[in-house]
Amino acid sequence: MLGWRKQIIDKIQLQQASLILVSDKDNLLNDEFVLKELQSHGFDTVRFEDSITFRYLYEQKYRTNHSERKLVIYVNEDVVFPYEFQRKALNVKVSLQTLFPKFSLNIIRQMDRDDLDALYTVHQQYQGTPSERETLEYIIKFVYKIPYDTIDSESDLYKTLLSIHYQSKELPNVVQEFLYRKWKSLPAFTGLSLKKMIQSRTFFYHYIGQRWDNYVRQYLQVKKGQINDSTDVYESNPLANHDVRRLMNDLFLEGQISKVKEVLIPDAIPDWMRIGIEEASNKETVENQLNYLRDKILDCLSSANQYKDWFHINGLIAEFKLVSMKSDINKTIIEKTMKDVNEKFMGWIVNQYHTLTSLPPYPKPKLVHHLPHVISKERQGNEKVALLVLDGMNFVQWRVVQKYLQEEGFLFEEQQVFAWVPTLTSVSRQAIFSGNVPLTFSNSIQTTTAEERLWKSFWENHGVLKQYVTYQKGLGNEDYDKHTIQGLTRKSSKVYGAVIDVIDQLTHHAVLGEKSIFSNLALWLETNYLVNFLSDLIDVGYSVYLTSDHGNTNATGIGRVSEGVLVEQKGERVRIYNDMTFYEDAASKLSLQKWPSIGLPENYHVLLAGYGQAFVPKNQSIVTHGGISIEEVIVPFVKVLKNKGSGLGE
C-alpha cells in the first residue's frame, strides 16, 4: 500500500529536526496511510490553516510537551509560517512532479488523490511524452479504464457510466470534458444530456431510474395487449443489455436506483426484470435482498481500512436495515451483522480517528466541523446558502427522509462525514456551527447556547458580515409557517443555519425502539414540513445543504453507575470527567472504552459504553447516542436540488 507514499515518508523520516515544516501544495500528506505511518515512526502531524487556530492548538498540546515525538506541520496553501516556527524548524517540500516526472504536471494535479495508487502503478510503463494530450489519453485508458474510442452505442455508454458511478469514481473535470468532446457528436447520443450524465452520479442514477420506469411500464402494456408493439423492440432496448442489467441489479438491491412501484406483474415477465420492480409482499424477494446486502457488507468489512471504506459500508447498512424493517425475518442475523460491523468499526475508529482530524475539508469534508468551510468555498459571490441540521438523525433515518423527498421531486448530491466523538449534541453540533474542533469552544462544550455566536463568528471570519447571518433552532415540532422561518423573513439574510430537532426528540421518546422512530418519522414527513421548508428556501434563491450532528443506536441497559460529583457529565452511553485521577479510577473499575482526547479540551476525559450498551437500568431497551458505533458516528451531508419541469433535474 505504500507505493508513492514511501518517497514522502522517507523524505520526512530521515530528517533529524524535532520540528519540520512541510510545503505540500499538491496535498500529498492529506492521506490516511501517510499520516498513520508517520505517527508510527514518532511524528505528530498538524495541518496549518491559520495562525490563530494553529497557535491555540500548539499552546494547548505541544509547547510544554517534553516527549521525544517530533512535530510535522504541513500546509497546503501558499501561506507563510509564523517567523518563530520558521526560525527553529527544518523546511521540506513535497511535490507530484517528483513522484510522476513522466506525466504532465498540469493533468495529474487535477486528479483525485485517491487515484494516485493506480497512477503510480502505470507510471513506469508510460512511454509517451509529458504533453497534456498524451498524458490525458493514457490516464483515461489505463487509470480510469475507459475505452472511450470504442464506445458508440447507448448500451456501451450506460455500461461505462454505471461502472464509473457505482465505484464513486471522481473523474477530474479535464477527463469529463475530454469524454464529452469525444462523444457529443456521435449519432447514438443525440438528444441525451450527455454532459450531466458524465458529471453527476445523482443525475445519471435519476435518469436511468426514469428510463427504467418508462421501459417496464410500456413492456407490461405490450404484454397486456394495450400496446401492439413487438416485444423484440423492448428486448433490444439498451437497458436490456446483459452487462447493463448486471450492473443495474446491484444498484436496485443496494437502493441506489428506485424500483418501479405500483404495477401488477404478469407471470410472463422475464425473471431479470423482476429485480427492478417493487414486490413488498414477496417474502422471498425481501430475503434475497437481505442476503445480498449482508454478503456485500461482510465482504467489504474484510478489507475496510480507510474512512471511505466505512462510508460505503454505512450506505449498505442503511439499505440493509430499511429492508429488514419490511419483515421480522432473520432478526438474529441482522443483529449479528450489526455486531460484526461495529466490532471492527470501533476498533478502527479508536486507532484511526486522530488521522481524520489532520485531513483538510477539501475537496470533500471528513468531519462535521468541515461543513461550513466547504459551503463557504462552494459559495459563489453573493449567493445565499442555508445549512439545515436534522439533530440526531442517523444514516438509516436519512434514507427514509431521502426516499420521501425524492417522491416529492428533490434530488441530492450525497456525501458522508464523521461526527465528533463523543457523539453528543453539545460537542458535535457546536463543531458544525463553529467550523472548528471542540477544544476551541471548551467554555461552552456542555451546552449549545453559544451556537449562534459561533456561527456568526465563523462567517464573519469568511467575509460575511454578521448582520447577514441568521441562526434558528427548535424547528419542526409545529405546523409549517414560512413566516416563522427567519431565513425567509429576514430579507438581509445571506447565510442561514437552522436546527430541526424532531428526530432527536423521537429518539429520546422511542419506548418501542427503532420501529417506533420510523413510524413517527414517516408521520412527520407526511405533514410536508420539510418539503415546504426546502421548497421555500430554494424558491427564494438559497443553495440548501442538509446534515446531522450525530446518529443514534439501539442499546440495552447495563445498570446505572453512581459516582456522584466525581463525574462531570453523565450520558446514556458516555461519561465525562474533569479530573484525570477520577477518570483513570473509573476506567479501571467499570471496564469501559477509554477515548483518546482527540481534538477535545484538556480537562475533558471520555469513557464510552460498549456496542449496544447504555448506563440505564439493566435490560431496559432504549435508542440513544454518545458512543462510537457506526450508526452514531457517520452522518449524511447533502446538497439539496429541486427538479425543474423535465423531471430530470435539468
XYZ file of C-alpha atoms in Angstrom:
650
model
C 0.000 0.000 0.000
C 2.958 2.370 0.468
C 3.812 2.827 -3.238
C 4.238 6.546 -3.936
C 3.851 7.236 -0.222
C 7.235 5.732 0.573
C 9.073 8.630 -1.071
C 7.110 11.140 1.030
C 7.539 9.219 4.280
C 11.259 8.605 3.711
C 11.876 12.271 2.963
C 10.390 13.291 6.315
C 11.514 10.312 8.369
C 15.192 10.799 7.525
C 15.191 14.333 8.934
C 16.741 14.782 12.365
C 14.968 18.021 13.330
C 12.271 17.904 16.027
C 10.134 20.444 14.151
C 9.580 20.068 10.407
C 7.626 22.488 8.223
C 6.356 20.846 5.034
C 5.170 22.769 1.982
C 2.603 20.451 0.381
C 0.691 22.314 -2.315
C -0.218 19.011 -4.016
C -1.989 17.650 -0.897
C 0.205 14.562 -0.632
C 0.151 14.481 3.163
C -3.647 14.549 3.104
C -3.630 10.766 3.144
C -4.602 8.373 5.923
C -1.753 5.944 5.296
C 0.928 8.639 5.163
C -0.292 10.142 8.442
C -0.610 6.733 10.108
C 2.871 5.688 9.004
C 4.429 8.944 10.246
C 2.580 8.514 13.545
C 4.045 5.024 13.954
C 7.556 6.439 13.414
C 7.229 9.020 16.179
C 5.883 12.015 14.232
C 2.795 14.021 15.170
C 1.271 15.804 12.179
C -0.696 19.034 12.238
C -2.215 20.786 9.240
C -1.624 24.546 9.323
C -4.755 26.517 8.369
C -4.343 29.906 10.027
C -2.054 31.402 12.656
C -4.710 31.887 15.345
C -6.049 28.326 15.300
C -2.576 26.844 14.996
C -1.147 28.878 17.871
C -4.076 27.870 20.073
C -3.505 24.194 19.277
C 0.267 24.479 19.728
C -0.039 26.155 23.128
C -2.590 23.575 24.292
C -0.861 20.445 23.050
C 2.798 20.955 22.199
C 4.629 23.858 23.820
C 5.009 22.128 27.177
C 5.111 18.615 25.726
C 8.529 17.163 26.527
C 8.071 13.820 24.795
C 10.562 12.609 22.197
C 7.966 12.718 19.416
C 8.706 15.043 16.513
C 6.179 17.522 15.108
C 5.399 17.841 11.393
C 3.442 20.960 10.441
C 2.238 20.931 6.852
C 0.475 23.497 4.741
C -1.499 23.086 1.507
C -1.921 26.740 0.648
C 0.553 29.390 -0.400
C 0.915 30.924 3.073
C 3.855 31.887 5.246
C 4.524 30.096 8.526
C 4.908 32.341 11.598
C 8.517 33.510 11.876
C 9.141 31.974 15.315
C 8.497 28.496 13.857
C 10.412 29.113 10.646
C 13.451 30.148 12.689
C 13.759 26.863 14.588
C 12.310 24.396 12.062
C 13.538 22.446 9.069
C 11.744 23.244 5.801
C 10.790 20.394 3.435
C 8.909 20.447 0.122
C 6.964 17.558 -1.421
C 5.560 17.570 -4.946
C 3.689 15.480 -7.531
C 6.337 16.393 -10.104
C 8.924 14.418 -8.126
C 6.665 11.363 -7.951
C 5.445 11.346 -11.568
C 8.119 13.004 -13.737
C 6.942 11.320 -16.978
C 3.459 12.874 -16.890
C 2.130 16.365 -17.485
C 2.063 18.069 -14.078
C -0.977 20.139 -15.076
C -3.006 16.974 -15.787
C -2.048 14.954 -12.717
C -2.650 17.929 -10.421
C -6.298 17.768 -11.474
C -6.668 14.114 -10.486
C -8.361 12.881 -7.326
C -5.736 11.897 -4.753
C -7.469 8.517 -4.382
C -6.325 7.722 -7.917
C -2.619 8.174 -7.191
C -2.162 4.475 -6.385
C -3.425 3.464 -9.824
C -1.396 6.273 -11.408
C 1.762 5.090 -9.644
C 1.192 1.546 -10.942
C 1.013 2.601 -14.612
C 3.591 5.389 -14.494
C 6.639 3.185 -15.045
C 5.125 1.632 -18.208
C 4.412 5.002 -19.810
C 6.467 5.563 -22.967
C 4.841 8.778 -24.212
C 5.834 12.420 -23.859
C 4.869 14.604 -20.880
C 2.435 16.520 -23.092
C -1.069 17.166 -21.740
C -2.786 15.319 -24.607
C -0.721 12.119 -24.394
C -0.823 12.076 -20.590
C -4.582 12.526 -20.575
C -5.299 9.832 -23.164
C -3.038 7.350 -21.369
C -4.599 8.047 -17.956
C -8.168 7.707 -19.244
C -7.407 4.299 -20.771
C -5.102 2.806 -18.145
C -6.060 4.506 -14.852
C -9.800 5.009 -15.344
C -10.029 2.076 -17.807
C -12.448 3.880 -20.137
C -12.189 2.655 -23.772
C -13.559 5.982 -24.986
C -12.741 5.367 -28.657
C -14.820 2.156 -28.883
C -17.979 3.471 -27.192
C -20.588 4.275 -29.844
C -23.934 2.926 -28.549
C -26.293 3.747 -25.680
C -25.711 0.356 -24.078
C -21.919 0.952 -24.172
C -22.430 4.402 -22.657
C -24.719 3.111 -19.887
C -22.356 0.260 -19.076
C -19.386 2.620 -18.830
C -21.135 5.273 -16.740
C -22.779 2.701 -14.466
C -19.359 1.241 -13.731
C -17.790 4.656 -13.075
C -20.582 5.988 -10.877
C -21.064 2.721 -8.965
C -17.432 2.855 -7.872
C -17.983 6.508 -6.869
C -15.066 7.494 -9.073
C -14.432 11.227 -9.114
C -13.489 11.916 -12.717
C -11.441 15.130 -12.932
C -13.051 17.970 -14.868
C -10.417 17.634 -17.571
C -11.378 13.951 -18.062
C -15.098 14.761 -18.071
C -14.557 17.445 -20.709
C -12.411 15.110 -22.831
C -15.094 12.380 -22.824
C -17.846 14.872 -23.607
C -15.943 16.247 -26.596
C -15.251 12.722 -27.894
C -18.835 11.512 -27.575
C -21.086 14.515 -28.159
C -21.077 14.233 -31.973
C -21.923 10.510 -32.082
C -25.399 9.887 -33.583
C -26.324 7.369 -30.849
C -26.075 10.091 -28.188
C -28.164 12.761 -29.916
C -30.725 14.172 -27.525
C -29.031 12.825 -24.385
C -28.000 15.141 -21.539
C -24.526 13.748 -22.055
C -22.525 16.285 -20.066
C -24.701 15.880 -16.965
C -24.668 12.088 -17.296
C -20.866 12.147 -17.201
C -20.554 14.791 -14.489
C -23.201 13.822 -11.961
C -23.804 10.460 -10.325
C -27.059 11.854 -8.891
C -28.313 12.964 -12.297
C -27.288 9.751 -14.049
C -28.967 7.458 -11.491
C -32.103 9.571 -11.633
C -32.064 9.498 -15.432
C -31.584 5.717 -15.561
C -34.316 5.280 -12.937
C -36.809 7.210 -15.033
C -35.813 5.382 -18.210
C -36.278 2.079 -16.363
C -39.704 3.067 -15.022
C -40.914 4.022 -18.524
C -39.410 0.872 -20.036
C -41.087 -1.510 -17.558
C -44.498 0.150 -17.773
C -44.502 0.111 -21.582
C -43.299 -3.506 -21.653
C -46.151 -4.514 -19.338
C -48.647 -2.738 -21.615
C -47.316 -4.775 -24.548
C -47.790 -7.985 -22.576
C -51.354 -6.978 -21.702
C -52.113 -6.132 -25.327
C -52.665 -2.432 -24.591
C -49.772 -1.591 -26.947
C -49.304 -3.575 -30.141
C -45.507 -3.215 -30.402
C -43.416 -6.342 -30.778
C -41.543 -7.429 -27.644
C -38.418 -7.530 -29.835
C -38.413 -3.714 -29.677
C -38.113 -3.887 -25.915
C -35.574 -6.709 -25.876
C -33.262 -4.528 -27.986
C -33.516 -1.613 -25.536
C -30.102 -0.654 -24.065
C -31.487 -1.349 -20.583
C -31.990 -4.989 -21.610
C -28.298 -5.374 -22.477
C -26.811 -8.152 -20.351
C -23.934 -6.072 -18.926
C -26.200 -3.094 -18.228
C -28.722 -5.381 -16.478
C -25.997 -6.908 -14.303
C -24.756 -3.522 -13.131
C -28.276 -2.215 -12.527
C -29.170 -5.293 -10.459
C -26.652 -4.294 -7.776
C -27.980 -0.737 -7.771
C -31.560 -1.956 -7.265
C -30.506 -4.259 -4.423
C -28.484 -1.500 -2.755
C -31.285 1.062 -3.098
C -29.300 3.385 -5.363
C -31.909 3.265 -8.157
C -35.598 3.204 -7.267
C -37.618 0.171 -8.260
C -40.825 0.533 -10.246
C -43.756 0.764 -7.857
C -47.487 0.003 -8.002
C -47.567 -2.289 -11.027
C -49.119 -5.726 -11.411
C -46.509 -8.233 -12.545
C -47.695 -10.894 -15.019
C -46.190 -14.380 -14.840
C -44.783 -13.965 -18.348
C -42.443 -11.114 -17.404
C -38.721 -12.066 -17.690
C -37.084 -13.009 -14.360
C -34.284 -10.495 -14.881
C -36.830 -7.667 -14.929
C -38.411 -8.579 -11.582
C -35.454 -7.351 -9.548
C -36.247 -3.773 -10.593
C -39.917 -3.956 -9.608
C -41.179 -3.428 -6.057
C -42.689 -6.587 -4.580
C -43.169 -5.631 -0.948
C -45.375 -8.638 -0.178
C -42.906 -11.153 -1.597
C -41.085 -12.694 1.377
C -38.586 -14.440 -0.866
C -37.648 -11.141 -2.547
C -37.007 -9.497 0.827
C -34.901 -12.436 1.996
C -32.859 -12.437 -1.218
C -32.163 -8.721 -0.879
C -31.179 -9.067 2.783
C -28.831 -11.948 1.978
C -27.257 -9.981 -0.874
C -26.727 -6.920 1.322
C -25.376 -8.945 4.233
C -22.880 -10.762 1.996
C -21.845 -7.439 0.437
C -21.391 -5.809 3.866
C -19.269 -8.669 5.189
C -17.195 -8.738 2.008
C -16.495 -5.007 2.272
C -15.829 -5.396 6.003
C -12.980 -7.827 5.398
C -10.946 -5.152 3.581
C -12.094 -1.968 5.350
C -9.120 0.129 6.441
C -9.807 3.658 5.126
C -12.508 6.108 6.113
C -14.075 5.913 2.641
C -14.487 2.152 3.067
C -16.706 2.846 6.066
C -18.795 5.294 4.064
C -19.521 2.535 1.534
C -20.370 0.041 4.282
C -22.579 2.598 6.004
C -24.617 3.102 2.824
C -25.119 -0.659 2.534
C -26.137 -0.876 6.203
C -28.775 1.811 5.683
C -30.475 -0.193 2.921
C -29.962 -3.434 4.879
C -31.794 -2.068 7.909
C -34.513 -0.444 5.805
C -35.241 -3.726 4.037
C -35.233 -5.530 7.389
C -37.968 -3.167 8.595
C -40.298 -4.700 5.996
C -40.182 -8.024 7.791
C -39.209 -9.595 11.107
C -37.404 -12.421 9.340
C -33.773 -13.059 10.147
C -33.786 -10.746 13.192
C -30.902 -12.699 14.731
C -28.859 -12.436 11.516
C -29.455 -8.676 11.359
C -28.290 -8.185 14.951
C -25.251 -10.413 14.359
C -24.320 -8.457 11.214
C -24.519 -5.131 13.037
C -22.403 -6.526 15.880
C -19.746 -7.777 13.424
C -19.652 -4.388 11.690
C -19.378 -2.419 14.905
C -16.724 -4.587 16.495
C -14.427 -3.841 13.572
C -15.548 -0.215 13.175
C -14.994 0.613 16.836
C -11.518 -0.933 16.743
C -10.720 1.096 13.635
C -12.044 4.382 14.936
C -10.127 4.213 18.232
C -6.889 3.768 16.286
C -7.577 5.932 13.241
C -9.854 8.800 14.264
C -6.856 11.022 15.007
C -5.782 10.910 11.337
C -9.143 12.344 10.260
C -8.517 15.451 12.340
C -5.337 16.152 10.358
C -7.099 15.923 6.987
C -8.390 19.076 5.247
C -12.026 19.879 4.394
C -11.256 19.861 0.680
C -12.062 18.555 -1.827
C -14.566 16.700 0.378
C -15.276 17.073 4.099
C -14.324 14.320 6.525
C -15.628 15.667 9.849
C -18.720 17.713 10.641
C -16.737 20.833 11.539
C -15.508 20.888 7.907
C -19.017 21.555 6.601
C -19.179 25.369 6.848
C -15.696 25.540 5.271
C -16.887 23.504 2.284
C -20.078 25.570 1.958
C -18.067 28.792 2.133
C -15.669 27.585 -0.570
C -18.521 26.472 -2.866
C -20.453 29.695 -2.317
C -20.378 31.893 -5.395
C -20.271 35.685 -4.987
C -23.405 36.924 -3.249
C -25.133 33.518 -3.314
C -27.421 32.717 -0.378
C -26.636 29.469 1.464
C -28.565 27.530 4.111
C -27.414 24.661 6.319
C -30.162 22.608 7.975
C -29.101 20.285 10.800
C -31.541 17.443 11.472
C -30.430 16.852 15.023
C -29.798 13.204 15.946
C -30.561 11.694 12.521
C -28.620 8.536 11.708
C -27.929 7.380 8.163
C -30.769 4.856 8.071
C -33.246 7.567 9.055
C -31.708 9.805 6.402
C -32.561 7.132 3.832
C -36.220 7.334 4.943
C -36.148 11.124 4.612
C -34.343 10.916 1.270
C -36.776 8.435 -0.296
C -39.752 10.538 0.794
C -38.260 13.758 -0.559
C -37.325 12.083 -3.845
C -41.003 11.220 -4.334
C -41.686 14.931 -3.841
C -39.285 15.951 -6.625
C -35.962 16.529 -4.851
C -32.545 15.211 -5.779
C -29.438 15.071 -3.601
C -25.700 15.252 -4.054
C -24.816 12.997 -1.151
C -21.662 12.665 0.923
C -20.914 11.268 4.361
C -18.920 12.712 7.259
C -17.838 11.716 10.761
C -19.442 13.283 13.804
C -17.226 14.452 16.645
C -16.740 11.984 19.475
C -18.351 11.837 21.964
C -21.450 11.974 19.781
C -23.254 14.485 21.974
C -25.180 17.475 20.660
C -23.144 19.936 22.711
C -19.931 18.601 21.156
C -20.749 17.679 17.565
C -23.429 20.249 16.755
C -21.315 23.071 18.137
C -18.457 21.812 15.955
C -20.728 22.208 12.915
C -21.777 25.763 13.680
C -18.336 26.900 14.831
C -16.486 25.269 11.943
C -13.841 24.256 14.449
C -12.618 21.427 16.663
C -14.196 21.135 20.148
C -11.082 22.178 22.055
C -11.637 25.717 20.729
C -15.021 26.031 22.472
C -14.103 24.454 25.808
C -16.065 27.061 27.752
C -19.364 26.023 26.149
C -18.783 22.337 25.420
C -21.531 21.228 27.807
C -24.224 23.446 26.308
C -25.456 24.670 22.926
C -26.108 28.271 23.944
C -23.051 29.580 22.082
C -24.018 28.174 18.674
C -25.450 31.368 17.228
C -22.414 33.402 18.273
C -20.032 30.752 16.878
C -21.958 30.517 13.592
C -21.885 34.260 13.055
C -18.225 34.450 14.049
C -17.268 31.774 11.517
C -18.957 33.600 8.654
C -17.608 36.976 9.686
C -14.115 35.436 9.504
C -15.018 34.270 5.982
C -16.130 37.637 4.669
C -19.859 37.785 5.530
C -20.899 40.487 8.000
C -22.834 39.117 10.986
C -25.964 41.168 10.147
C -26.322 38.974 7.042
C -26.034 35.724 9.032
C -29.094 34.107 10.613
C -29.400 31.223 13.074
C -32.505 29.449 14.357
C -33.157 26.286 16.367
C -36.055 24.276 17.798
C -37.798 23.882 14.433
C -40.081 21.143 13.143
C -42.405 20.490 16.057
C -45.112 22.871 14.880
C -47.202 23.255 11.731
C -45.087 24.746 8.984
C -45.439 28.507 8.598
C -42.978 30.282 6.332
C -43.463 33.478 8.349
C -41.690 31.857 11.318
C -38.594 30.934 9.276
C -36.026 33.644 9.898
C -34.055 32.768 6.784
C -37.172 33.764 4.804
C -38.451 36.696 6.847
C -35.130 38.488 7.252
C -34.618 39.903 3.797
C -30.970 40.728 4.526
C -30.127 37.098 5.307
C -27.419 35.605 3.076
C -26.345 32.730 5.323
C -28.908 30.727 7.271
C -28.221 28.000 9.834
C -31.156 26.066 11.314
C -31.710 23.134 13.672
C -34.662 20.770 13.176
C -34.762 18.626 16.307
C -37.750 16.364 15.599
C -35.702 13.168 15.114
C -33.699 13.764 18.285
C -36.960 14.091 20.221
C -38.397 10.968 18.582
C -35.235 9.118 19.599
C -35.434 10.107 23.260
C -39.108 9.081 23.429
C -38.788 5.834 21.457
C -40.209 3.434 24.051
C -40.880 0.846 21.314
C -37.396 1.085 19.800
C -36.281 1.828 16.257
C -39.533 0.838 14.591
C -41.467 3.475 16.510
C -38.968 6.111 15.322
C -39.512 5.084 11.709
C -43.301 5.114 12.125
C -43.299 8.547 13.742
C -40.742 9.885 11.269
C -42.991 8.792 8.386
C -45.938 10.591 10.003
C -43.871 13.757 10.443
C -42.672 13.668 6.836
C -46.273 13.377 5.655
C -47.027 16.765 7.245
C -44.711 18.113 4.483
C -42.990 20.424 6.951
C -39.618 19.558 5.440
C -40.885 19.589 1.845
C -42.295 23.092 2.263
C -39.254 24.302 4.183
C -36.813 23.154 1.492
C -39.019 24.394 -1.361
C -39.395 27.867 0.117
C -35.657 28.229 0.745
C -34.786 27.119 -2.788
C -37.507 29.301 -4.323
C -36.019 32.463 -2.788
C -32.543 31.623 -4.031
C -30.841 29.626 -1.291
C -28.429 26.816 -2.054
C -29.526 24.351 0.609
C -27.364 21.827 2.447
C -28.613 19.270 4.926
C -26.749 17.286 7.594
C -26.925 15.762 11.076
C -24.724 16.286 14.115
C -24.758 12.621 15.197
C -26.833 9.491 14.791
C -28.410 7.053 17.248
C -28.341 3.340 18.018
C -30.187 0.611 19.908
C -28.840 -0.117 23.373
C -29.686 -2.259 26.374
C -29.168 -1.149 29.970
C -26.161 -2.474 31.886
C -27.174 -0.635 35.059
C -26.753 2.901 36.283
C -23.354 3.972 37.602
C -23.370 6.039 40.796
C -20.338 8.296 41.180
C -21.952 11.494 42.411
C -19.846 14.596 41.840
C -16.833 12.567 40.644
C -18.225 12.536 37.121
C -18.817 15.821 35.315
C -21.339 14.710 32.705
C -23.494 11.562 32.620
C -24.817 10.435 29.266
C -26.598 7.210 28.459
C -23.559 5.927 26.534
C -20.802 8.250 27.686
C -19.314 9.615 30.911
C -17.179 12.777 31.034
C -14.604 13.517 33.764
C -12.753 16.729 34.576
C -10.194 15.072 36.806
C -7.711 12.575 35.338
C -7.450 10.653 38.640
C -11.205 10.062 38.818
C -11.172 9.181 35.125
C -8.446 6.538 35.452
C -10.084 5.106 38.573
C -13.472 4.820 36.837
C -11.879 3.250 33.747
C -10.253 0.519 35.826
C -13.437 -0.266 37.767
C -16.078 -0.037 35.043
C -14.330 -1.812 32.121
C -15.364 0.911 29.665
C -13.715 2.144 26.476
C -11.232 4.945 27.121
C -11.403 7.512 24.346
C -8.191 9.334 23.418
C -8.853 13.049 23.877
C -8.611 13.851 20.178
C -9.499 17.488 19.477
C -11.101 17.830 22.920
C -10.346 20.278 25.737
C -7.528 19.409 28.122
C -9.802 18.558 31.061
C -12.434 16.650 29.078
C -11.872 12.909 29.594
C -14.253 10.435 27.973
C -15.349 6.887 28.850
C -17.671 5.089 26.433
C -20.071 2.183 26.816
C -19.537 -0.855 24.601
C -21.614 -1.501 21.499
C -25.282 -1.951 22.337
C -24.812 -0.923 25.983
C -26.199 2.027 27.962
C -25.971 3.331 31.509
C -29.670 2.788 32.257
C -31.463 0.132 34.369
C -30.429 -3.408 33.448
C -32.161 -4.917 30.424
C -34.014 -1.694 29.582
C -34.042 -1.165 25.802
C -33.542 2.362 24.501
C -32.450 4.268 21.398
C -29.694 6.719 22.277
C -26.340 8.264 21.311
C -22.996 9.432 22.654
C -20.853 6.439 21.705
C -18.772 5.290 18.736
C -20.992 2.847 16.856
C -21.149 3.381 13.099
C -24.829 4.371 13.471
C -23.880 7.205 15.853
C -20.707 8.426 14.162
C -21.250 8.555 10.378
C -23.888 11.032 9.206
C -25.061 12.452 5.849
C -24.038 15.731 4.262
C -26.094 16.508 1.178
C -26.757 19.338 -1.188
C -30.471 19.558 -1.943
C -31.578 20.011 -5.548
C -35.104 20.573 -6.792
C -36.279 19.129 -10.104
C -37.478 21.609 -12.677
C -40.069 20.813 -15.298
C -38.460 17.902 -17.094
C -38.337 15.694 -14.028
C -34.644 15.112 -14.664
C -33.244 17.914 -12.561
C -32.297 19.969 -15.604
